[in-house]
mmCIF file of C-alpha atoms and ligand atoms in Angstrom:
data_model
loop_
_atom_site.group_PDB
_atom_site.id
_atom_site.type_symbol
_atom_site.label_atom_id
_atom_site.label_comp_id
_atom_site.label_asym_id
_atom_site.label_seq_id
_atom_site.Cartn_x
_atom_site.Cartn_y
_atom_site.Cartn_z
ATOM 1 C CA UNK A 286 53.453 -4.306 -11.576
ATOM 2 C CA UNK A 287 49.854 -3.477 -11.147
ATOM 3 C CA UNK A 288 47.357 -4.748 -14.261
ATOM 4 C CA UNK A 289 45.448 -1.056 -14.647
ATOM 5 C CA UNK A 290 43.238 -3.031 -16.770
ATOM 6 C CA UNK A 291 40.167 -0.381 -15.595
ATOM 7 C CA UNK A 292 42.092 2.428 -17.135
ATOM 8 C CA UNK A 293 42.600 1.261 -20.751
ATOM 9 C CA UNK A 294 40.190 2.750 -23.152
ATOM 10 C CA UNK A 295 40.705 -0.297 -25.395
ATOM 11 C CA UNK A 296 39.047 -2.345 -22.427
ATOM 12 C CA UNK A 297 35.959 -0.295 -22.523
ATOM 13 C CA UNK A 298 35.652 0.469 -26.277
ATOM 14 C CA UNK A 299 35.851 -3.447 -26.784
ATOM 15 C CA UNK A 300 33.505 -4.534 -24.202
ATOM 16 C CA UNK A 301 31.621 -1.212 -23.121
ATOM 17 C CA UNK A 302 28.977 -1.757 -25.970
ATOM 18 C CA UNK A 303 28.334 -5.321 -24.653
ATOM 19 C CA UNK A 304 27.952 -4.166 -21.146
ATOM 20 C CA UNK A 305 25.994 -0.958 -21.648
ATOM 21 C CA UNK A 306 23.322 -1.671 -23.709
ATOM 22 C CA UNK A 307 19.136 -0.955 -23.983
ATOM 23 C CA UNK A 308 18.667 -4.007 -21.677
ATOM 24 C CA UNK A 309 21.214 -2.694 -18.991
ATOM 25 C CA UNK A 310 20.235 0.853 -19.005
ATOM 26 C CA UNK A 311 16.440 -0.306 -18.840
ATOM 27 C CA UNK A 312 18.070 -2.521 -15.662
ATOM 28 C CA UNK A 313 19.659 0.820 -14.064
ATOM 29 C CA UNK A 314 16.588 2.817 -14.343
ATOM 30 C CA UNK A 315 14.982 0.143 -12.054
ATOM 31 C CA UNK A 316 17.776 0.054 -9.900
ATOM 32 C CA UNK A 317 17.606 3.783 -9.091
ATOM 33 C CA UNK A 318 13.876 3.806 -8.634
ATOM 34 C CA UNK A 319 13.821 0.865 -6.184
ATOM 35 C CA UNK A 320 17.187 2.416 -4.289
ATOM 36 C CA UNK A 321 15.495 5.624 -3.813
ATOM 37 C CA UNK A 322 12.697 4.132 -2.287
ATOM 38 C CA UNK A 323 14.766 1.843 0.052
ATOM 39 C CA UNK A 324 17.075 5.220 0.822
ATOM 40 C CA UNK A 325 13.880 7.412 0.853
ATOM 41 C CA UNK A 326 15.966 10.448 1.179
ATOM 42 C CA UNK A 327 15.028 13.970 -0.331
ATOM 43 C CA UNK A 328 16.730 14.851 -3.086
ATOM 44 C CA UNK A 329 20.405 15.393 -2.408
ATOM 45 C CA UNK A 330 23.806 16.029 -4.709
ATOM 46 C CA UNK A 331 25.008 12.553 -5.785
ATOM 47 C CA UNK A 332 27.993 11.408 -6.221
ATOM 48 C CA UNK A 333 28.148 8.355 -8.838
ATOM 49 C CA UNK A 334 31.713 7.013 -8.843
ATOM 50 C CA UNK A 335 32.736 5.211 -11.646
ATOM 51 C CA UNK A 336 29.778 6.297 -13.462
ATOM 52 C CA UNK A 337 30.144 4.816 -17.218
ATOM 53 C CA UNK A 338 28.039 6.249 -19.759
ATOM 54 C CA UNK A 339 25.625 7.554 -16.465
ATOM 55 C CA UNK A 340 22.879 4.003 -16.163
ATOM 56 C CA UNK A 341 22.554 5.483 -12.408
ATOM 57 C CA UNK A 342 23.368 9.193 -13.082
ATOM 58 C CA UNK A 343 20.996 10.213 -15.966
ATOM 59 C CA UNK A 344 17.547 8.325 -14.222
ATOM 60 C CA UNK A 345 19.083 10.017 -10.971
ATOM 61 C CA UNK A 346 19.142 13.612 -12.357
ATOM 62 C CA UNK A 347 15.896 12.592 -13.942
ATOM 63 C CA UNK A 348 14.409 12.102 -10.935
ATOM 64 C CA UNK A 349 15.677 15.835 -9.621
ATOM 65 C CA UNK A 350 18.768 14.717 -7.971
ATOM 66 C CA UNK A 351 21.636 17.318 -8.758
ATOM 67 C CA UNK A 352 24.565 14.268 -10.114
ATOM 68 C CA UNK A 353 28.302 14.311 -10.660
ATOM 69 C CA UNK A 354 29.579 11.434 -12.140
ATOM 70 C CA UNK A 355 32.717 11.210 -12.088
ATOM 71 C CA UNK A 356 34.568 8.666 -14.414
ATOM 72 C CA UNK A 357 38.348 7.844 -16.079
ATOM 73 C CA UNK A 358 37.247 7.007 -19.176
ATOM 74 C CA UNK A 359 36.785 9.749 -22.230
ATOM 75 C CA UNK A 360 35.239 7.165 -24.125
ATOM 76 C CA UNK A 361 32.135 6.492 -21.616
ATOM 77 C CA UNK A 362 31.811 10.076 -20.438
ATOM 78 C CA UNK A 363 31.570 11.369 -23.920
ATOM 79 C CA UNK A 364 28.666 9.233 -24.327
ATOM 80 C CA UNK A 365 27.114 10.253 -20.884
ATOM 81 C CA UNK A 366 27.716 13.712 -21.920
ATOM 82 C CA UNK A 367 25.721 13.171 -25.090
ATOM 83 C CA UNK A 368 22.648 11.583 -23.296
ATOM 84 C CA UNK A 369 22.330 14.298 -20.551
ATOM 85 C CA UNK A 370 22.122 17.366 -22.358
ATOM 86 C CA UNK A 371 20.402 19.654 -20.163
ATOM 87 C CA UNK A 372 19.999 17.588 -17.399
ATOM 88 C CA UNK A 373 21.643 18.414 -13.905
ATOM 89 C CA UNK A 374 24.596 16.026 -14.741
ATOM 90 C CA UNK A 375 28.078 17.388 -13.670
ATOM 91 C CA UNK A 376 30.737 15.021 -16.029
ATOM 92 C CA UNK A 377 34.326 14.740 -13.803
ATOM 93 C CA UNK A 378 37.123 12.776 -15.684
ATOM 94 C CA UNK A 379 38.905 11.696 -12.723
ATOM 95 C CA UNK A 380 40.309 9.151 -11.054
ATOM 96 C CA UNK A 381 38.562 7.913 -7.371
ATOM 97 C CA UNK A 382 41.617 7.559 -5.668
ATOM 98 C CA UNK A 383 42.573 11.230 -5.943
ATOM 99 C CA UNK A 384 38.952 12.920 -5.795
ATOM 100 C CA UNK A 385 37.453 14.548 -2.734
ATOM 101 C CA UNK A 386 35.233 17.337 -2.551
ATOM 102 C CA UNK A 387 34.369 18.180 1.193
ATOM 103 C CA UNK A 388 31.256 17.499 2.600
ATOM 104 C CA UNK A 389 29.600 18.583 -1.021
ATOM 105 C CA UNK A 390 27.322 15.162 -1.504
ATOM 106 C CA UNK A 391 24.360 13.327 0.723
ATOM 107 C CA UNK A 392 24.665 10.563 -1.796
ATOM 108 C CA UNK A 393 27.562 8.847 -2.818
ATOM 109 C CA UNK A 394 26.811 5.482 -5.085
ATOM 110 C CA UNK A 395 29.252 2.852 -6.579
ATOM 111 C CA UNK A 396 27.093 0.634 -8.980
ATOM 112 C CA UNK A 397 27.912 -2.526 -10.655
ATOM 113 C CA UNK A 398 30.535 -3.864 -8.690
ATOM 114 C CA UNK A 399 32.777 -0.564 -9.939
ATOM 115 C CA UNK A 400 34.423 -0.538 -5.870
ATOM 116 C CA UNK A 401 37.180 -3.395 -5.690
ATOM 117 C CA UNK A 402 39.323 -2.883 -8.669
ATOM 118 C CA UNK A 403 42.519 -1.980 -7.656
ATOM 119 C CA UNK A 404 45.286 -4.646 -6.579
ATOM 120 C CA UNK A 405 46.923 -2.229 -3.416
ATOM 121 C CA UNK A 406 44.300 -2.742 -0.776
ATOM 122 C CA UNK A 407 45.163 0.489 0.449
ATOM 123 C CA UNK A 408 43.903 2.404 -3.007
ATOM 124 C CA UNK A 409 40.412 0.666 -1.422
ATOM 125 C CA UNK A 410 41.375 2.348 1.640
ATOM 126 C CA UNK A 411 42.101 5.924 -0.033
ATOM 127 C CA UNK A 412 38.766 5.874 -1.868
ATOM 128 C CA UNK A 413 36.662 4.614 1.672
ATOM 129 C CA UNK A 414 38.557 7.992 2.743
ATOM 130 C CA UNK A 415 38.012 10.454 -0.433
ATOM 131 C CA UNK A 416 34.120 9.075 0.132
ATOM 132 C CA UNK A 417 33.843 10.083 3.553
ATOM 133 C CA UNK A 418 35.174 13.253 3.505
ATOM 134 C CA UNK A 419 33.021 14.079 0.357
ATOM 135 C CA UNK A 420 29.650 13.207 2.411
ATOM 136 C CA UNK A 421 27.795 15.696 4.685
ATOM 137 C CA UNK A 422 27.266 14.790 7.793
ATOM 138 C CA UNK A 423 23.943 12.506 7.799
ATOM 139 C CA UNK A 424 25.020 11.559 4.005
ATOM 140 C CA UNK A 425 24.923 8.065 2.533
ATOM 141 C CA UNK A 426 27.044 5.610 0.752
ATOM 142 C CA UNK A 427 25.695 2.858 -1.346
ATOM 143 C CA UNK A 428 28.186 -0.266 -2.251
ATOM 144 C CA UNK A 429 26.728 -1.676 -4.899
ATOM 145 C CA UNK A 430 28.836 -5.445 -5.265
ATOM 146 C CA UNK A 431 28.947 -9.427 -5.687
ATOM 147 C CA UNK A 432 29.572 -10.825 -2.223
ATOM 148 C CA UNK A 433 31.846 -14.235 -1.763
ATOM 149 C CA UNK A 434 29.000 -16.375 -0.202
ATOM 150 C CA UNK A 435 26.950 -15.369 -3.663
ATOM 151 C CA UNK A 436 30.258 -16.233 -5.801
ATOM 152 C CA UNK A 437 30.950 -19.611 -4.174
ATOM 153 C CA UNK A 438 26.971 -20.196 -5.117
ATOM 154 C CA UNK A 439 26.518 -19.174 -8.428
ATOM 155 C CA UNK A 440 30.265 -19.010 -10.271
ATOM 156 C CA UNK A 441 30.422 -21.419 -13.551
ATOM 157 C CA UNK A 442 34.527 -22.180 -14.276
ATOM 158 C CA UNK A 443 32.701 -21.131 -17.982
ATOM 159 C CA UNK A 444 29.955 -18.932 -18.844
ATOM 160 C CA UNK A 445 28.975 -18.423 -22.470
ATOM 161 C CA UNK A 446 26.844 -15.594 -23.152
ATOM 162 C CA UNK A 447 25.350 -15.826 -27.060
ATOM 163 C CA UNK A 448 24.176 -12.056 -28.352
ATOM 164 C CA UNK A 449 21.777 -11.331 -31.039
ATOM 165 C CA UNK A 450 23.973 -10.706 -33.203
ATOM 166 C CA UNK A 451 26.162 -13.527 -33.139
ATOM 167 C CA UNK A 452 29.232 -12.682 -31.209
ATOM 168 C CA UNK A 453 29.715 -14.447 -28.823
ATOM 169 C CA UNK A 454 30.932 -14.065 -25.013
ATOM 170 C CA UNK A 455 33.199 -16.558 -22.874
ATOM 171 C CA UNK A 456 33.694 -15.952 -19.870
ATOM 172 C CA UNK A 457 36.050 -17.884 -17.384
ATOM 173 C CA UNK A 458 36.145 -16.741 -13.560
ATOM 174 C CA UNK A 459 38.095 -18.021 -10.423
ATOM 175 C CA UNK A 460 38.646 -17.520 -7.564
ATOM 176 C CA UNK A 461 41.947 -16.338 -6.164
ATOM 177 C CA UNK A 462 44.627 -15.332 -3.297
ATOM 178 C CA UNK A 463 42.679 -17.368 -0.545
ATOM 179 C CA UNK A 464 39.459 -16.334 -2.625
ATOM 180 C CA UNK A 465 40.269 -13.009 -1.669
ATOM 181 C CA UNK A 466 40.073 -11.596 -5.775
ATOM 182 C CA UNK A 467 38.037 -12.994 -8.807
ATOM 183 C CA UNK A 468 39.980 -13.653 -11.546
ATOM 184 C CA UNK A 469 38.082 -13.471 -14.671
ATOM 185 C CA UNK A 470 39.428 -14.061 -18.729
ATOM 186 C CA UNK A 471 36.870 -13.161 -21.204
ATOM 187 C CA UNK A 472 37.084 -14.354 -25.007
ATOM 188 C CA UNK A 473 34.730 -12.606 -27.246
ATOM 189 C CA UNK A 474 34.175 -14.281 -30.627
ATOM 190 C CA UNK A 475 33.608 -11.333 -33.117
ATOM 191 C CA UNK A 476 32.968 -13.953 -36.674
ATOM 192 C CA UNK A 477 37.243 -14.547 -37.484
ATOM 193 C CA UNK A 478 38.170 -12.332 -34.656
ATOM 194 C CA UNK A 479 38.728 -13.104 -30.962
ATOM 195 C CA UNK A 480 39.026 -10.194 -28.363
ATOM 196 C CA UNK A 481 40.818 -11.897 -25.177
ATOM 197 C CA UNK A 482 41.284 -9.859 -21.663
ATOM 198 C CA UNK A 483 42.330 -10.937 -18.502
ATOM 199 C CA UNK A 484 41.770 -9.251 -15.254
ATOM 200 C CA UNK A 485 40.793 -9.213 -11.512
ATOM 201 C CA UNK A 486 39.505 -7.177 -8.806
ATOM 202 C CA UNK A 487 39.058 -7.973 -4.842
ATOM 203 C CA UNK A 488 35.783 -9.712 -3.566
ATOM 204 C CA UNK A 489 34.307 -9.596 0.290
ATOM 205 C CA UNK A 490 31.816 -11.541 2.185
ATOM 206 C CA UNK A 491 29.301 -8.530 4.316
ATOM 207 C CA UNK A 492 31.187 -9.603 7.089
ATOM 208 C CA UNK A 493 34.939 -8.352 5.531
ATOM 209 C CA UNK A 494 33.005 -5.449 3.913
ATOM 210 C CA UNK A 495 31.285 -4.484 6.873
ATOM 211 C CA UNK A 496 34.996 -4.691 8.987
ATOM 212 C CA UNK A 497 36.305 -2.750 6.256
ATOM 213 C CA UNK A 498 33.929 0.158 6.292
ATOM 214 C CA UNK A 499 33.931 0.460 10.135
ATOM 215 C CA UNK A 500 37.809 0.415 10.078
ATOM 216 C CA UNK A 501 37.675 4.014 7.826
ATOM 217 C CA UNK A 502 34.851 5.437 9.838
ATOM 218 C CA UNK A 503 31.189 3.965 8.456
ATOM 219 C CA UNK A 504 28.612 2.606 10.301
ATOM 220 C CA UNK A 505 26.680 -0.078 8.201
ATOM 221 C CA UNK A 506 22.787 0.495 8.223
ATOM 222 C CA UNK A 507 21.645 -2.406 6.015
ATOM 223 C CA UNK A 508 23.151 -4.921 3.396
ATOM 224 C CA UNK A 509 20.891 -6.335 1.024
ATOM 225 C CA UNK A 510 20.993 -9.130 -1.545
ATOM 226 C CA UNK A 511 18.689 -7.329 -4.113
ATOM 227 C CA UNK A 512 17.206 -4.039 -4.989
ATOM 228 C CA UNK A 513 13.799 -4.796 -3.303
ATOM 229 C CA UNK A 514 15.601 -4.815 -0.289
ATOM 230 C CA UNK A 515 15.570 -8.097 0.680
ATOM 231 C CA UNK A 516 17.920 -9.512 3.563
ATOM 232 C CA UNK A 517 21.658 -9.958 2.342
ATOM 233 C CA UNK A 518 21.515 -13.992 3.082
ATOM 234 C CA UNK A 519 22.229 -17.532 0.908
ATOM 235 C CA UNK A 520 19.538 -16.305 -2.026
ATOM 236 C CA UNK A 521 21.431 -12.984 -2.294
ATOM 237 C CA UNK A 522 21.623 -11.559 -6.263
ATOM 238 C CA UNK A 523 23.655 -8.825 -5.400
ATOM 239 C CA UNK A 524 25.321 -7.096 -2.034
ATOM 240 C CA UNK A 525 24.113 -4.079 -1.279
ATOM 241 C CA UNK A 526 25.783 -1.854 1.440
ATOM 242 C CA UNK A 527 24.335 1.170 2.280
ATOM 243 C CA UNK A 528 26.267 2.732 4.951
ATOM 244 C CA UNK A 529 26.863 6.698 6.640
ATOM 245 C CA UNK A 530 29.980 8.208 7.809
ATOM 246 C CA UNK A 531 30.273 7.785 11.444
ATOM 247 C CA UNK A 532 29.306 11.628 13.565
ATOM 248 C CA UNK A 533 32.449 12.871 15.214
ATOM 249 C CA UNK A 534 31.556 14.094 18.876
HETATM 250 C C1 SAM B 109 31.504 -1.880 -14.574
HETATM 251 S S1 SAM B 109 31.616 -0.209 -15.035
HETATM 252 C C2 SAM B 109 30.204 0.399 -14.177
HETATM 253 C C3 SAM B 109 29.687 1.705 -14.694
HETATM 254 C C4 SAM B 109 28.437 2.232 -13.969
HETATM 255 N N1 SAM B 109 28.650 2.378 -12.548
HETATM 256 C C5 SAM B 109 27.255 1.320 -14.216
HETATM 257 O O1 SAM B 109 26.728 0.746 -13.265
HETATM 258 O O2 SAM B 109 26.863 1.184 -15.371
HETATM 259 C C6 SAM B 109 32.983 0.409 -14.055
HETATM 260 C C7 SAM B 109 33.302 1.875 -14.312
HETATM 261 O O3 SAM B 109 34.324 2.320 -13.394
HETATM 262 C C8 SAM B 109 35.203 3.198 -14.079
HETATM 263 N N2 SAM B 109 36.487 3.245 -13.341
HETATM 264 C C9 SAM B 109 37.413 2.274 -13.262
HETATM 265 N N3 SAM B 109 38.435 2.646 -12.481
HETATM 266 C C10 SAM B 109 38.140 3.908 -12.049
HETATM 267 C C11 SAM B 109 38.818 4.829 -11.197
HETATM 268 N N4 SAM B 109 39.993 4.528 -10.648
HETATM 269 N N5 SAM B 109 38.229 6.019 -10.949
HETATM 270 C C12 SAM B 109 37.031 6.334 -11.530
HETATM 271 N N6 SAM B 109 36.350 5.494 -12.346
HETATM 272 C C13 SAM B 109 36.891 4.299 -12.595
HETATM 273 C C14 SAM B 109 35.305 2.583 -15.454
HETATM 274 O O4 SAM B 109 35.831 3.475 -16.399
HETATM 275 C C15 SAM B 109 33.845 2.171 -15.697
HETATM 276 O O5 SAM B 109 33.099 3.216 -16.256
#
């Protein structure tokens, strides 16, 4: 049976406040402002899939980009919802396997490795689909992810991460399936109390992304390995597709 781990509140609530934070809000505000320059696209309506508590969505309808951010967790969206007041921020609870809204968005953004989660490679397939169909023609999707090649350079068997106020984070990745999926258990050390979670989610190298996305109808216009736009090669932070629904004749 499939680990759903991405759909359990208890997941978020636990971890949510160590991953969404000043620091990594600060961090999305950057990433938006060096995206749009690298997209340097008029405003358009966005599509942020996966959205959290809105790091890319609220700086994007800051910057006069209509947003929906669509999301399955309460928890996160109620706290978007209480940042974007009367900003143009449309708040979806749904799931991105079942959503599609035809030919609505120019934009269509998955940040922070949120594409990759499920364990049926063809609920990958389904939301390639949904995103298509939900782009104009001429629109853009942006793949925001940890390729293999920067895995196999930088993964740690442990990684301890020590915050301010003394809890502390272990985490232990692998590499699985034919290094196919990362595997990852994180212990957090709360004083006497010890949160554990296991879970996984698919990893490509550009080259099985970029097969991938031309198999369900995108071309690929650039993969980069950070925000400044720098070439997706052996120094890459991040892997960065940015990609547009291939024009039907
Ligand atoms: C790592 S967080 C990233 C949040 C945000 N994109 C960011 O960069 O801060 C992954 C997000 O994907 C959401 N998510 C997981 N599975 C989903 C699904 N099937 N449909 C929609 N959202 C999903 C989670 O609830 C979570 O908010």
């Amino acid at each position: 049976m499939d680990n759903n781990w991405y759909l359990d509140e208890e997941f978020w609530r636990t971890f949510g406040p160590l991953m969404f934070n000043a620091d990594t809000f600060a961090r999305g505000e950057e990433e938006i402002e060096c995206l749009l320059s690298l997209l340097d696209m008029p405003p358009v309506p966005t599509l942020d899939l996966g959205a959290g508590p809105g790091r890319h969505s609220l700086p994007l309808a800051r910057s006069g980009y209509p947003v929906t951010a669509l999301d399955t967790s309460a928890y996160l969206l109620d706290q978007l919802g209480e940042s974007a007041s009367d900003l143009p921020v449309e708040i979806m609870r749904a799931d991105m396997r079942e959503f599609v809204r035809e030919q609505a968005f120019g934009l269509v953004l998955v940040m922070w490795t949120s594409f990759g989660y499920f364990e049926n490679e063809a609920d990958h397939a389904r939301v390639l689909e949904n995103m298509s169909a939900s782009l104009r023609p001429g629109g853009r999707l942006v793949l925001d992810l940890v390729g293999l090649e920067t895995l196999c350079r930088t993964m740690e068997p442990v990684h301890l991460t020590e915050y301010d106020d003394g809890r502390l984070l272990v985490e232990r990745p692998a590499l699985i399936d034919h290094m196919t999926r990362l595997d990852n258990e994180w212990l957090l050390i709360d004083g006497d109390t010890i949160h554990r979670t296991h879970f996984s989610h698919r990893v490509w190298s550009a080259g099985e992304i970029s097969s991938l996305l031309n198999s369900h109808g995108f071309d690929i216009l650039a993969i980069h390995g950070d925000y400044q736009g720098a070439d997706y090669d052996l120094e890459a932070e991040r892997m960065i597709v940015i990609a547009q629904p291939i024009e039907s004749t």
